[in-house]
Amino acid sequence: MGYILDEFENEIIREIKNTLDLDTKIDIPLEIPDEERGDFALPCFIFSKHLKKSPDHIAKNLVENIKLELGTAEQAGPYVNFKLDNRRLVKETIEKCLEYKESYGKYPNKDEKITLEHTSANPNGPLHVGRARNPIIGDTLVRVYEKMGFEVERQYFVNDIGRQMAIFTWGSLNIDEDGLPEPERDKIDYHMVRYYQKANSLLEENPDIEDEVRGIIHAMEQGDEDILKVFRRNAEKVLEGVTGSLKRLNIHLNSFKNESDFVVDGSVDELISKMDKTEYCEREDGALFFEKEGRRTFLTRDDGTNLYPARDLAYHVWKAERADSLLNVLGEDHKLHGEFLRNALNALDIDPIPEIVFYSFVSFEGQEMSTRKGIYVTLDDLMDTAQEKARDEILKRRDDLSDQEIEEISEKVGMGAVRFNIIKVQPEKPIDFKWEEALNFQGDTGPFIQYTYARSCGILNKSDEEITLEKVDLSKLKEEGEIKLIKTMAKFPKLLSGVQKQNSPHRLAKYGLELASEFNQFYRDHHVLKSRNKKKERILLVTAYKYVLKSLLDTLGIDAPESM
RNA sequence: GGGCGUGUGGCCUAGUCUGGAUAUGGCGACAGCCUCCUAAGCUGUAGAACGGGGGUUCGAAUCCCCCUACGCCCGCCA
């Protein structure tokens, strides 16, 4: 038996088809109406033509004849509203929560492996807030796919070669540390980025360096082991810093693949000759390009050395051999490149082709963030400031906590605020980063949701009764605030499935706010521990709520503080 | 010039894919609520006909066309 709302929806669709005698393949446009009307609704307009009756008539007929076990149908003009039976809702939902605990919402394993590529930022310096959107979206999707039963590989494609990294390498070989400013913090990526930034400014002043940079690019592309070693070592150092920062946000990559591998092992060259044989490739002055719909993408230079599109393509061919499906999280500047990938993989008859989630950039006070130019707010600064703010807020309202407790809670709350603030916006919308918003802990924020978790724990910790399902009568839970809360809890599995199908992680945030808000209203209107006749039932409800919320926060990668 | 995306109350935002019944929530403003499980909470008031214009439809924030503003892209960079 699955989740109750899934079951009810399936029953409705099945019975509508039976009652109206429709083809089983036909799509029934069930929608979710305002909650006062019901849980599902069917507008009957579209059946009008086919059945040659008025929508009202069809609705009436449907309501009179449909047989539902899990709920009821009611006509409202041309609509039929379906309402799940409250007793079923309460019983099934709470039982499921107690059964699944913090993994509530999990669907059975699918035996399907997906490789989800995210972050993949050039490893030349610390992550700034603009880039941080990528791992936060990526990691949230990782968690969603896992809950939906996929096996997920979380992969970082390390662009350890290419022009920017060549400049970085040149800097690390030619610049003496004595001439560099103090790093902004004592962290390896901050030490390293100074070489990159200094190299860029030297390059601007002195164009002769360009030849040396080209020399490095060339040597690397020829597979020069010594140069590659330096490239990789630099990349590794920066990555150590970057993954350290991500860890603080509960983001853990479990797989890294170096771009240079595809050059060294010859797979790029192999791929290029395969591409050359397709009808889409031609040469111009010896340089090979792929052309589709009038757009050219060069795969090699005229001297035969390969270019990024070819290397990324080789990477995707490699990935396709190792997973059932692929998903990439990329900045909007990669849209055209994404088109190319799709077309080229099609031309090679490669499957699977990646789905791509594109996100718009984060600007800061109207400016684009840039590692090269040093215009940015680093993720580390944001995280530190968020934690400090959280600590201040705790000190304002608590005097009963140890230093260590304050430290732990402020970390959870600060990081929750950061992740939530980024994930709550639809990826394709641009974000203009504002400290004031990122550090807001009231209203539509992560801490708002975490707070209700702490509240639910507060109640449960004061109760030492051992309560089990057998000892209670769940049918006592029938007041409006109770039902509304349980109904919102019941929606979580279906929501997860929708988020996965549409790759729309921001909807988890929206749902979390709705869920927490329902709890706050329940909390306001109904006492739990002082309830005369349904204390046990309400304790069980709060326990179930706590599990749902924990599962939701886990999916968002946000820690759940027991107290705050 | 072309392609893609975005434009919803003063500010931020959901809904747009799959058209439907009074457009979601927050911030800010104003007015209230802690002798009662944490007020990072709750309640109420004011505030948007969904960038503009056409069209399709019984019905459009949602679909189509035109225009407009902003972002990204159109490199033998990545």
Short mmCIF file of N, CA and C (backbone and C1' of nucleotides) in Angstrom, two decimals, chain B residues 39-63:
data_model
loop_
_atom_site.label_atom_id
_atom_site.label_comp_id
_atom_site.label_asym_id
_atom_site.label_seq_id
_atom_site.Cartn_x
_atom_site.Cartn_y
_atom_site.Cartn_z
P A B 39 6.10 30.97 22.28
"O5'" A B 39 6.73 32.21 21.49
"C5'" A B 39 7.07 32.10 20.13
"C4'" A B 39 7.51 33.45 19.64
"C3'" A B 39 8.53 34.11 20.55
"O3'" A B 39 9.45 34.87 19.78
"C1'" A B 39 6.60 35.47 20.38
P A B 40 10.87 34.24 19.35
"O5'" A B 40 10.75 34.06 17.77
"C5'" A B 40 10.59 35.19 16.91
"C4'" A B 40 11.13 34.81 15.55
"C3'" A B 40 10.44 33.59 14.96
"O3'" A B 40 10.32 33.73 13.54
"C1'" A B 40 12.73 33.12 15.26
P G B 41 8.92 34.29 12.95
"O5'" G B 41 7.81 33.55 13.82
"C5'" G B 41 7.62 32.13 13.71
"C4'" G B 41 6.47 31.73 14.59
"C3'" G B 41 5.15 32.36 14.21
"O3'" G B 41 4.51 31.62 13.19
"C1'" G B 41 5.49 32.65 16.52
P C B 42 3.56 32.33 12.14
"O5'" C B 42 2.33 32.70 13.07
"C5'" C B 42 1.46 31.69 13.55
"C4'" C B 42 0.38 32.32 14.38
"C3'" C B 42 -0.48 33.34 13.66
"O3'" C B 42 -1.47 32.73 12.86
"C1'" C B 42 0.16 34.22 15.75
P U B 43 -1.99 33.45 11.55
"O5'" U B 43 -2.93 34.57 12.16
"C5'" U B 43 -4.06 34.20 12.93
"C4'" U B 43 -4.77 35.43 13.41
"C3'" U B 43 -5.07 36.48 12.35
"O3'" U B 43 -6.20 36.15 11.59
"C1'" U B 43 -4.20 37.54 14.27
P G B 44 -6.30 36.65 10.08
"O5'" G B 44 -6.62 38.20 10.23
"C5'" G B 44 -7.87 38.63 10.76
"C4'" G B 44 -7.81 40.09 11.04
"C3'" G B 44 -7.55 40.98 9.82
"O3'" G B 44 -8.72 41.19 9.06
"C1'" G B 44 -6.22 41.70 11.63
P U B 45 -8.60 41.64 7.54
"O5'" U B 45 -8.02 43.12 7.65
"C5'" U B 45 -8.83 44.17 8.16
"C4'" U B 45 -8.12 45.48 7.96
"C3'" U B 45 -7.63 45.74 6.55
"O3'" U B 45 -8.67 46.23 5.71
"C1'" U B 45 -5.91 46.26 8.08
P A B 46 -8.61 45.92 4.16
"O5'" A B 46 -7.50 46.94 3.65
"C5'" A B 46 -7.70 48.34 3.80
"C4'" A B 46 -6.44 49.06 3.41
"C3'" A B 46 -5.87 48.65 2.06
"O3'" A B 46 -6.53 49.32 1.01
"C1'" A B 46 -4.15 48.70 3.67
P G B 47 -6.85 48.55 -0.33
"O5'" G B 47 -5.40 48.29 -0.94
"C5'" G B 47 -4.60 49.39 -1.37
"C4'" G B 47 -3.24 48.89 -1.72
"C3'" G B 47 -3.21 47.76 -2.76
"O3'" G B 47 -3.33 48.27 -4.06
"C1'" G B 47 -1.77 47.24 -0.96
P A B 48 -4.30 47.55 -5.09
"O5'" A B 48 -3.33 46.53 -5.83
"C5'" A B 48 -2.14 47.00 -6.47
"C4'" A B 48 -1.63 45.95 -7.40
"C3'" A B 48 -2.62 45.48 -8.46
"O3'" A B 48 -2.60 46.35 -9.58
"C1'" A B 48 -1.43 43.64 -7.50
P A B 49 -3.98 46.28 -10.51
"O5'" A B 49 -3.93 44.76 -10.98
"C5'" A B 49 -4.03 44.44 -12.34
"C4'" A B 49 -4.80 43.16 -12.45
"C3'" A B 49 -5.05 42.75 -13.89
"O3'" A B 49 -4.00 41.92 -14.34
"C1'" A B 49 -7.08 42.79 -12.69
P C B 50 -3.27 42.31 -15.67
"O5'" C B 50 -1.79 41.76 -15.44
"C5'" C B 50 -0.85 42.48 -14.63
"C4'" C B 50 0.10 41.47 -14.03
"C3'" C B 50 0.66 40.52 -15.08
"O3'" C B 50 2.08 40.57 -15.03
"C1'" C B 50 -0.34 39.32 -13.27
P G B 51 2.96 40.45 -16.29
"O5'" G B 51 3.26 41.95 -16.75
"C5'" G B 51 3.66 42.93 -15.80
"C4'" G B 51 4.07 44.16 -16.54
"C3'" G B 51 3.16 44.51 -17.72
"O3'" G B 51 2.07 45.29 -17.29
"C1'" G B 51 5.41 44.49 -18.44
P G B 52 0.65 45.04 -18.03
"O5'" G B 52 0.86 45.72 -19.46
"C5'" G B 52 1.06 47.12 -19.55
"C4'" G B 52 1.13 47.53 -21.00
"C3'" G B 52 0.04 46.94 -21.89
"O3'" G B 52 -1.16 47.68 -21.80
"C1'" G B 52 2.12 46.65 -22.94
P G B 53 -2.55 46.90 -22.07
"O5'" G B 53 -2.46 46.60 -23.63
"C5'" G B 53 -2.40 47.68 -24.56
"C4'" G B 53 -2.25 47.14 -25.95
"C3'" G B 53 -3.25 46.07 -26.34
"O3'" G B 53 -4.52 46.60 -26.65
"C1'" G B 53 -1.09 45.43 -27.05
P G B 54 -5.75 45.57 -26.85
"O5'" G B 54 -5.36 45.01 -28.29
"C5'" G B 54 -6.24 44.21 -28.98
"C4'" G B 54 -5.50 43.51 -30.09
"C3'" G B 54 -6.01 42.10 -30.31
"O3'" G B 54 -7.20 42.11 -31.07
"C1'" G B 54 -3.68 42.03 -30.15
P G B 55 -8.47 41.38 -30.41
"O5'" G B 55 -8.13 39.86 -30.74
"C5'" G B 55 -7.81 39.49 -32.09
"C4'" G B 55 -7.09 38.18 -32.11
"C3'" G B 55 -7.84 36.99 -31.55
"O3'" G B 55 -8.81 36.52 -32.48
"C1'" G B 55 -5.61 36.92 -30.82
P U B 56 -10.11 35.79 -31.96
"O5'" U B 56 -9.53 34.39 -31.48
"C5'" U B 56 -8.99 33.47 -32.42
"C4'" U B 56 -8.55 32.21 -31.70
"C3'" U B 56 -9.59 31.60 -30.77
"O3'" U B 56 -10.52 30.80 -31.49
"C1'" U B 56 -7.53 31.72 -29.64
P U B 57 -12.08 30.97 -31.21
"O5'" U B 57 -12.25 30.39 -29.74
"C5'" U B 57 -11.92 29.04 -29.48
"C4'" U B 57 -11.97 28.80 -28.00
"C3'" U B 57 -13.24 29.29 -27.31
"O3'" U B 57 -14.30 28.35 -27.46
"C1'" U B 57 -11.36 29.94 -26.05
P C B 58 -15.80 28.91 -27.73
"O5'" C B 58 -16.26 29.40 -26.29
"C5'" C B 58 -17.39 30.27 -26.15
"C4'" C B 58 -17.67 30.46 -24.68
"C3'" C B 58 -16.48 30.92 -23.85
"O3'" C B 58 -16.33 32.32 -23.90
"C1'" C B 58 -17.51 29.08 -22.80
P G B 59 -14.89 32.96 -24.12
"O5'" G B 59 -14.19 32.62 -22.74
"C5'" G B 59 -14.61 33.30 -21.55
"C4'" G B 59 -13.91 32.72 -20.36
"C3'" G B 59 -12.38 32.79 -20.42
"O3'" G B 59 -11.92 34.05 -19.96
"C1'" G B 59 -13.07 30.63 -19.77
P A B 60 -10.54 34.62 -20.58
"O5'" A B 60 -9.42 33.64 -19.99
"C5'" A B 60 -9.12 33.61 -18.59
"C4'" A B 60 -7.62 33.65 -18.40
"C3'" A B 60 -6.99 34.97 -18.75
"O3'" A B 60 -5.85 35.21 -17.92
"C1'" A B 60 -6.14 33.31 -20.17
P A B 61 -6.03 35.91 -16.53
"O5'" A B 61 -4.53 36.13 -16.06
"C5'" A B 61 -3.70 37.06 -16.76
"C4'" A B 61 -2.25 36.69 -16.57
"C3'" A B 61 -1.82 35.44 -17.36
"O3'" A B 61 -1.38 35.80 -18.64
"C1'" A B 61 -1.15 35.24 -15.09
P U B 62 -1.57 34.80 -19.89
"O5'" U B 62 -1.04 33.38 -19.41
"C5'" U B 62 0.37 33.09 -19.35
"C4'" U B 62 0.53 31.68 -18.86
"C3'" U B 62 0.06 30.62 -19.86
"O3'" U B 62 1.06 29.62 -20.01
"C1'" U B 62 -1.08 30.37 -17.79
P C B 63 2.07 29.73 -21.21
"O5'" C B 63 1.16 29.34 -22.46
"C5'" C B 63 1.02 27.99 -22.87
"C4'" C B 63 0.27 27.94 -24.18
"C3'" C B 63 0.71 28.97 -25.20
"O3'" C B 63 1.84 28.52 -25.93
"C1'" C B 63 -1.64 29.01 -25.02
#
